[in-house]
XYZ file of C-alpha atoms in Angstrom:
370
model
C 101.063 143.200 69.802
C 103.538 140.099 70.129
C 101.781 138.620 72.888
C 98.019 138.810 70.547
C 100.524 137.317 67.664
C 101.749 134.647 69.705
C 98.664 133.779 70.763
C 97.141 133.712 67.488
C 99.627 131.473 66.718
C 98.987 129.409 69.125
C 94.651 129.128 68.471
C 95.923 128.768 64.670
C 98.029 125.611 65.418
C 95.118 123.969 67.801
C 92.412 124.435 64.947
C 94.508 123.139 62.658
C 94.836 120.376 65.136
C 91.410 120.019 65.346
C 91.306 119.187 61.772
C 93.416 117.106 61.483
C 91.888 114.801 64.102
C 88.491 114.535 62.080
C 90.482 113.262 59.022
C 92.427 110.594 61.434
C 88.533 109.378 62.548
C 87.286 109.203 59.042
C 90.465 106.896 58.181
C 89.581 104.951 60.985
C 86.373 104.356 59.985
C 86.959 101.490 57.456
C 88.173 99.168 60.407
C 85.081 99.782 62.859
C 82.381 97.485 62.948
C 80.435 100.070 63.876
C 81.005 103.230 61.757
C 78.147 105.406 62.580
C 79.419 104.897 66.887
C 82.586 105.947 65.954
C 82.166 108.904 63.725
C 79.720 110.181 66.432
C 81.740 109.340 69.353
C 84.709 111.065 67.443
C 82.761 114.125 66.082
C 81.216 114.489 69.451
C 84.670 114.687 71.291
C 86.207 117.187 68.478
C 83.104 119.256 68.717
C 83.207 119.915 72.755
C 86.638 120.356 72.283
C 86.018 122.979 69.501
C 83.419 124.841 71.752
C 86.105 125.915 74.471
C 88.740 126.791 71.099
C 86.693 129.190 69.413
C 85.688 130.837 73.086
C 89.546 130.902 73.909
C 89.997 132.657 69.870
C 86.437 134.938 70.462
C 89.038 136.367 73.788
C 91.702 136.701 71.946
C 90.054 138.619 68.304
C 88.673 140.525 70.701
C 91.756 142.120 72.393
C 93.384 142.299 69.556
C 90.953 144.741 67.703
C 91.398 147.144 70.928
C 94.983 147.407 70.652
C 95.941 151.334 70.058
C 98.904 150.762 67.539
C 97.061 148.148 65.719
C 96.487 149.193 61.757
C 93.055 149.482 60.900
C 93.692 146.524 58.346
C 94.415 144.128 61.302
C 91.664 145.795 63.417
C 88.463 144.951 60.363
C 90.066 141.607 59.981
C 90.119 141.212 63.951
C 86.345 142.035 63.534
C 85.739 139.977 60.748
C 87.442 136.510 62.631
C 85.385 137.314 65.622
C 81.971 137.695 63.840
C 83.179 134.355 61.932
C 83.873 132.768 65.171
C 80.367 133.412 66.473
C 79.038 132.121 63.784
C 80.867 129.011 63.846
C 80.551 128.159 67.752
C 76.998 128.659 67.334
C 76.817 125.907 64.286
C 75.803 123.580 66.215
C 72.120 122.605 65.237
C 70.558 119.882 62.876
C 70.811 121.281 59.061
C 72.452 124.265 59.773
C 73.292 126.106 56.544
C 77.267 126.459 57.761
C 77.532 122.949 57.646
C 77.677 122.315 54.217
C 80.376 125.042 54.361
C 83.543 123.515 52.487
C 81.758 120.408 51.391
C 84.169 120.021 48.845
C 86.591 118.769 51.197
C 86.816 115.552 49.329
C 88.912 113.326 51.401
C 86.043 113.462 54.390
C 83.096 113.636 52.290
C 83.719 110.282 49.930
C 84.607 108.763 53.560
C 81.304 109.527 55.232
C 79.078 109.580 52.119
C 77.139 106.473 53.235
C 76.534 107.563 56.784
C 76.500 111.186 56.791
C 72.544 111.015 56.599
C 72.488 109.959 60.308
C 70.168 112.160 62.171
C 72.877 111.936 65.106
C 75.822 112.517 63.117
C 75.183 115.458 60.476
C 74.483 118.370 62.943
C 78.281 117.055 63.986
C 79.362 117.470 60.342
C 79.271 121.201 61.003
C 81.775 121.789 63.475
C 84.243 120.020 60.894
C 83.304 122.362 58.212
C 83.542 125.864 60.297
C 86.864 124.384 61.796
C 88.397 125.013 58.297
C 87.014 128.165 57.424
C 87.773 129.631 60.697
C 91.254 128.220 60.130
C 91.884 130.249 56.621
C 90.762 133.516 58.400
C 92.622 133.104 61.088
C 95.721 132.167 59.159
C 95.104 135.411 56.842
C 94.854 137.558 60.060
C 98.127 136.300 61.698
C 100.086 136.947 57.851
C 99.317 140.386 57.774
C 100.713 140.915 61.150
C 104.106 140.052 59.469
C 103.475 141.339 55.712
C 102.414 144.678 57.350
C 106.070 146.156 58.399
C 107.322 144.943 55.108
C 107.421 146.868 51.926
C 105.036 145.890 49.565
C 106.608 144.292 46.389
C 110.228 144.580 47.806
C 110.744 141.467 46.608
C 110.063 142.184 42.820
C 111.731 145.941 42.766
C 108.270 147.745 42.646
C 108.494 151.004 42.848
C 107.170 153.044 46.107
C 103.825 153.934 43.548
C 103.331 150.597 43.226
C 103.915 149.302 46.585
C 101.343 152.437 47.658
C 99.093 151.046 45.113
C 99.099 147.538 46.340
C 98.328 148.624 49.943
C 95.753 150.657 49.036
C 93.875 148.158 47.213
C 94.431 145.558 50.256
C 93.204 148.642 52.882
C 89.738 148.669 50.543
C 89.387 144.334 49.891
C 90.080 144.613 54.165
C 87.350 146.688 54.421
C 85.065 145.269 52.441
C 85.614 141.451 53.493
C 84.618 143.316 57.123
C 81.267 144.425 55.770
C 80.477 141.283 53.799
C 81.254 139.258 56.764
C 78.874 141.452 58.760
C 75.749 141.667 56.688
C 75.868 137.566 56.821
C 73.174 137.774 59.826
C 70.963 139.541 57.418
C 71.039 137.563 54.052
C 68.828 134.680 52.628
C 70.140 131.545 54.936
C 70.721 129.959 51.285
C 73.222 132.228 50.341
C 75.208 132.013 53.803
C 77.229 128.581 52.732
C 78.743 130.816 49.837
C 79.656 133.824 50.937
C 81.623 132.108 53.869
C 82.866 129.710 51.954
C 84.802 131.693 48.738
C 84.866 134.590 50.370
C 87.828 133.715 52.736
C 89.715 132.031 50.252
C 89.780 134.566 48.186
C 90.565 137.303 50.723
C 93.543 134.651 52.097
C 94.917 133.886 48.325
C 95.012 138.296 48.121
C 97.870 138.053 51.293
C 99.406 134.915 50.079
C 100.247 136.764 46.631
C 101.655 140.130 48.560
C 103.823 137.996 50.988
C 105.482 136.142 48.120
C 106.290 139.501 46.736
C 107.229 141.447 50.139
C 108.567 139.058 52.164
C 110.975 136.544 53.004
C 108.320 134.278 55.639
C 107.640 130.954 54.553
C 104.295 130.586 52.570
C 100.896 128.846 54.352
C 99.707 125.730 53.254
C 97.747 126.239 49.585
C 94.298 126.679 50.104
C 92.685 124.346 48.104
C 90.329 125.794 45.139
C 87.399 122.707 44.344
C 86.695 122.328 40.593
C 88.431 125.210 39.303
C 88.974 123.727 35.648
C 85.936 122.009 35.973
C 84.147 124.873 35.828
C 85.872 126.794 33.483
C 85.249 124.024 31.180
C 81.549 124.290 31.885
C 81.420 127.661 31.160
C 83.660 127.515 28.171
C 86.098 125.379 27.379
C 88.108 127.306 25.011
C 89.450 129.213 28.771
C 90.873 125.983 29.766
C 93.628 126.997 27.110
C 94.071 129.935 28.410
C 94.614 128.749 32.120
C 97.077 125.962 30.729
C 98.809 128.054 28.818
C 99.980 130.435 31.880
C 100.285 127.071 33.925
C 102.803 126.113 31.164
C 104.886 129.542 30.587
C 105.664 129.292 34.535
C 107.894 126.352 34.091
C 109.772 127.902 30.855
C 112.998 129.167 29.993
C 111.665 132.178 27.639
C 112.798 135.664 28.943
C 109.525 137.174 28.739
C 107.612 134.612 30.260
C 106.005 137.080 32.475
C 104.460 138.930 30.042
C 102.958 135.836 28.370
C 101.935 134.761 31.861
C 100.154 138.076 32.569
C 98.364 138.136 29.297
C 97.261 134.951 29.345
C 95.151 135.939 32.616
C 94.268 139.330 31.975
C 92.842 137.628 28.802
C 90.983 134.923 31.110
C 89.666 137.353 33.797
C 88.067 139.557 29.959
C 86.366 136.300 28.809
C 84.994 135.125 31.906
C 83.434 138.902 32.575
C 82.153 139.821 29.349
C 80.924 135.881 28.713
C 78.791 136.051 31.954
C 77.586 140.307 31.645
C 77.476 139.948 27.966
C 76.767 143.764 26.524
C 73.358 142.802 25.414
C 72.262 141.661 28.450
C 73.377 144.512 30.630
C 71.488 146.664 27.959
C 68.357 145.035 28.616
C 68.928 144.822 32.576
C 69.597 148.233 32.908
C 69.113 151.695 31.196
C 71.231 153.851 34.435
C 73.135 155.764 32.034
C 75.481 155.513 34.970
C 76.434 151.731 33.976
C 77.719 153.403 30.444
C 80.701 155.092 29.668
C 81.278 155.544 25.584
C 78.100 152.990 24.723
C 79.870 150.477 26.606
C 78.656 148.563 30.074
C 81.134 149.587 32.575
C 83.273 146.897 34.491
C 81.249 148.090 37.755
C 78.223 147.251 35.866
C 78.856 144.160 34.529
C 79.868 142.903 38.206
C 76.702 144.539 39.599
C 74.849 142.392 36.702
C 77.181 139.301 37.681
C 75.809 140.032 41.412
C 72.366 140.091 41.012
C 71.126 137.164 42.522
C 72.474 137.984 45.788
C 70.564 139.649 48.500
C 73.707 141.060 49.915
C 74.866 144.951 48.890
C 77.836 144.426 50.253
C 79.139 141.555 48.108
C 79.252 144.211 44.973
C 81.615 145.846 47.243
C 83.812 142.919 48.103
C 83.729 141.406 44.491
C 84.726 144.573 43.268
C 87.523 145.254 45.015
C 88.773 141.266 44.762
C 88.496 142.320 40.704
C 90.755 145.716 41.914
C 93.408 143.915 43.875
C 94.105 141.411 41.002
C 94.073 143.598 38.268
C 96.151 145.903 40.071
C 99.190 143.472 40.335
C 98.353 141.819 37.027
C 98.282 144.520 34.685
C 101.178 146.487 36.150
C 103.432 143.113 35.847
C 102.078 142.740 32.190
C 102.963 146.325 31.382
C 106.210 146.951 33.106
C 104.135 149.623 34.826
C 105.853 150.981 38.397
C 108.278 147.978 38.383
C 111.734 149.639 38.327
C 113.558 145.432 37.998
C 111.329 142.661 37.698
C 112.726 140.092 39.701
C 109.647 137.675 39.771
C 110.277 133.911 40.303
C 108.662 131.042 39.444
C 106.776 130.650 42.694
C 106.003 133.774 42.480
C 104.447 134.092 39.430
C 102.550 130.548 40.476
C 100.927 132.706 43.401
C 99.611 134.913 40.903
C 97.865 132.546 38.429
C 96.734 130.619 41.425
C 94.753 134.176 42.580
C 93.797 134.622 38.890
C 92.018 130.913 38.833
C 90.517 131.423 42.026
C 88.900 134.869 41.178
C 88.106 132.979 38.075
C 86.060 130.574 40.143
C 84.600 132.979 42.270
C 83.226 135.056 39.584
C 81.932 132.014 37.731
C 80.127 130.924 41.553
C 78.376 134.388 41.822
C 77.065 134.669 38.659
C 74.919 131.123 39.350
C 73.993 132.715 42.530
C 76.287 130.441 45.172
């Protein structure tokens, strides 16, 4: 497997490359005299350039997922970056619904605002925006080459029931970002910019929080999450003090600063689900006295009711066990539960609320349907 990792490597640092290089040609495009030439001579370049990267990654993904000691994790994920990668060499044609994948990516939309509406630059655009999502699956698939022959939670004294429940949870979210990523070809084309937009981030953001507690490699770049407060403050703006609050605990010198941390989230991640699958609602949505348990809307439910404006059965699945992964860490750190010495640092602890906000977001994105 170390020549597929070094390889990886290697595509990883080119598309990152490529990325880079559109952000140089936007900065460049205040001293043209003739914008709209350059961007499209620029995008142009980039985008043949991209066409022979993503063929050179499609060869690699797809040795990788035939190599016999390979864990199955690695080989859905290796299935998942080569469906992506399809998708994204093939994202190539005027108002293609991938390209306003990651439009949020401020710095090159407020460049290209004025000029993006050029019939012979937008179908560019795309490549730009596929570059970056390829990039954060990519990146995800070469850290769990490394975070898989560590010990999960090593780094926080978890116990081996907690480090067994913290790969099980990843072996299910693998599985199901696999499936999600493979019913794309079937869903509404409207719902497409979503689902491969959030949906990597928040599988990415999952490793990121088990290598800060299992390993000793240096952390990825943060992934960047667009409008996180905003929306919380949309939604309800009494959650923004519950976000600031854990933001605020990381940084102090109180010895149980990891239980207010924890609770602070767990309390989020309660008001966001029960404020968007209120009780009353579910009641009226569905009478399956399989969505019940005491009276009560079950927390499947209330995701399934969160979910229902997708045409896509297998983003239950995925958003479910995003919710599992999260709450699995969270509310074993807030309870003590399986950790024999908490040893969790600052950074560490960051990771976490970062995950929490970004589940947060995604949750809050569903529920309006992308």
């Amino acid at each position: 497997m170390n020549d597929v990792y070094r390889a990886l490597q290697q595509q990883l640092g080119l598309i990152s490359r490529s990325s880079t290089d559109y952000l140089k040609a936007v900065a460049e495009l205040s001293k043209s005299t003739s914008p709209v030439a350059a961007l499209q001579r620029s995008l142009a370049e980039r985008f043949t350039s991209n066409r022979d990267l993503f063929g050179n990654t499609a060869a690699i993904l797809s040795q990788s997922r035939l190599i016999s000691d390979a864990t199955s994790n690695f080989r859905d994920l290796a299935v998942v970056n080569a469906n992506l990668t399809s998708l994204v060499s093939s994202a190539n044609i005027v108002d293609s619904s991938l390209s306003k994948v990651f439009a949020d990516h401020n710095a090159l939309r407020s460049s290209i605002s004025s000029i993006a509406m050029e019939p012979s630059v937008s179908h560019l655009l795309s490549s730009v925006d596929t570059t970056r999502l390829l990039h954060t699956s990519l990146s995800a698939q070469y850290r769990l080459l490394s975070l898989e022959t560590a010990s999960f939670g090593s780094l926080i004294g978890a116990s081996t029931l907690f480090a067994n429940d913290l790969s099980s949870t990843l072996g299910k979210f693998t599985s199901s970002y696999r499936d999600l990523v493979e019913c794309i070809p079937t869903i509404p084309e409207s719902q497409v910019p979503f689902i491969t937009k959030y949906s990597p981030i928040e599988y990415s953001l999952e490793l990121e929080v088990l290598e800060q507690i299992s390993t000793d490699e240096p952390s990825e770049e943060d992934v960047e999450l667009p409008e996180v407060d905003e929306e919380l403050a949309l939604f309800d703006d009494k959650l923004l003090i519950l976000i600031n609050g854990a933001r605020q605990s990381l940084t102090s010198d109180n010895p149980d600063k990891i239980r207010h941390v924890t609770t602070s989230i767990r309390e989020l991640f309660t008001h966001i689900i029960h404020g968007l699958a209120p009780d009353a609602e579910i009641m009226l949505w569905s009478r399956d006295s399989a969505d019940y348990c005491n009276g009560k809307p079950t927390r499947r439910a209330r995701l399934l009711y969160i979910c229902r404006n997708f045409a896509c059965g297998p983003l239950v699945k995925f958003v479910e066990d995003d919710v599992r992964a999260v709450l699995t860490l969270v509310d074993s750190l807030n309870a003590g539960t399986h950790v024999v010495q908490s040893k969790l640092t600052e950074i560490q602890l960051a990771a976490i609320v970062y995950r929490m906000e970004s589940l947060a977001l995604y949750l809050l994105k569903v529920s309006k349907g992308g």
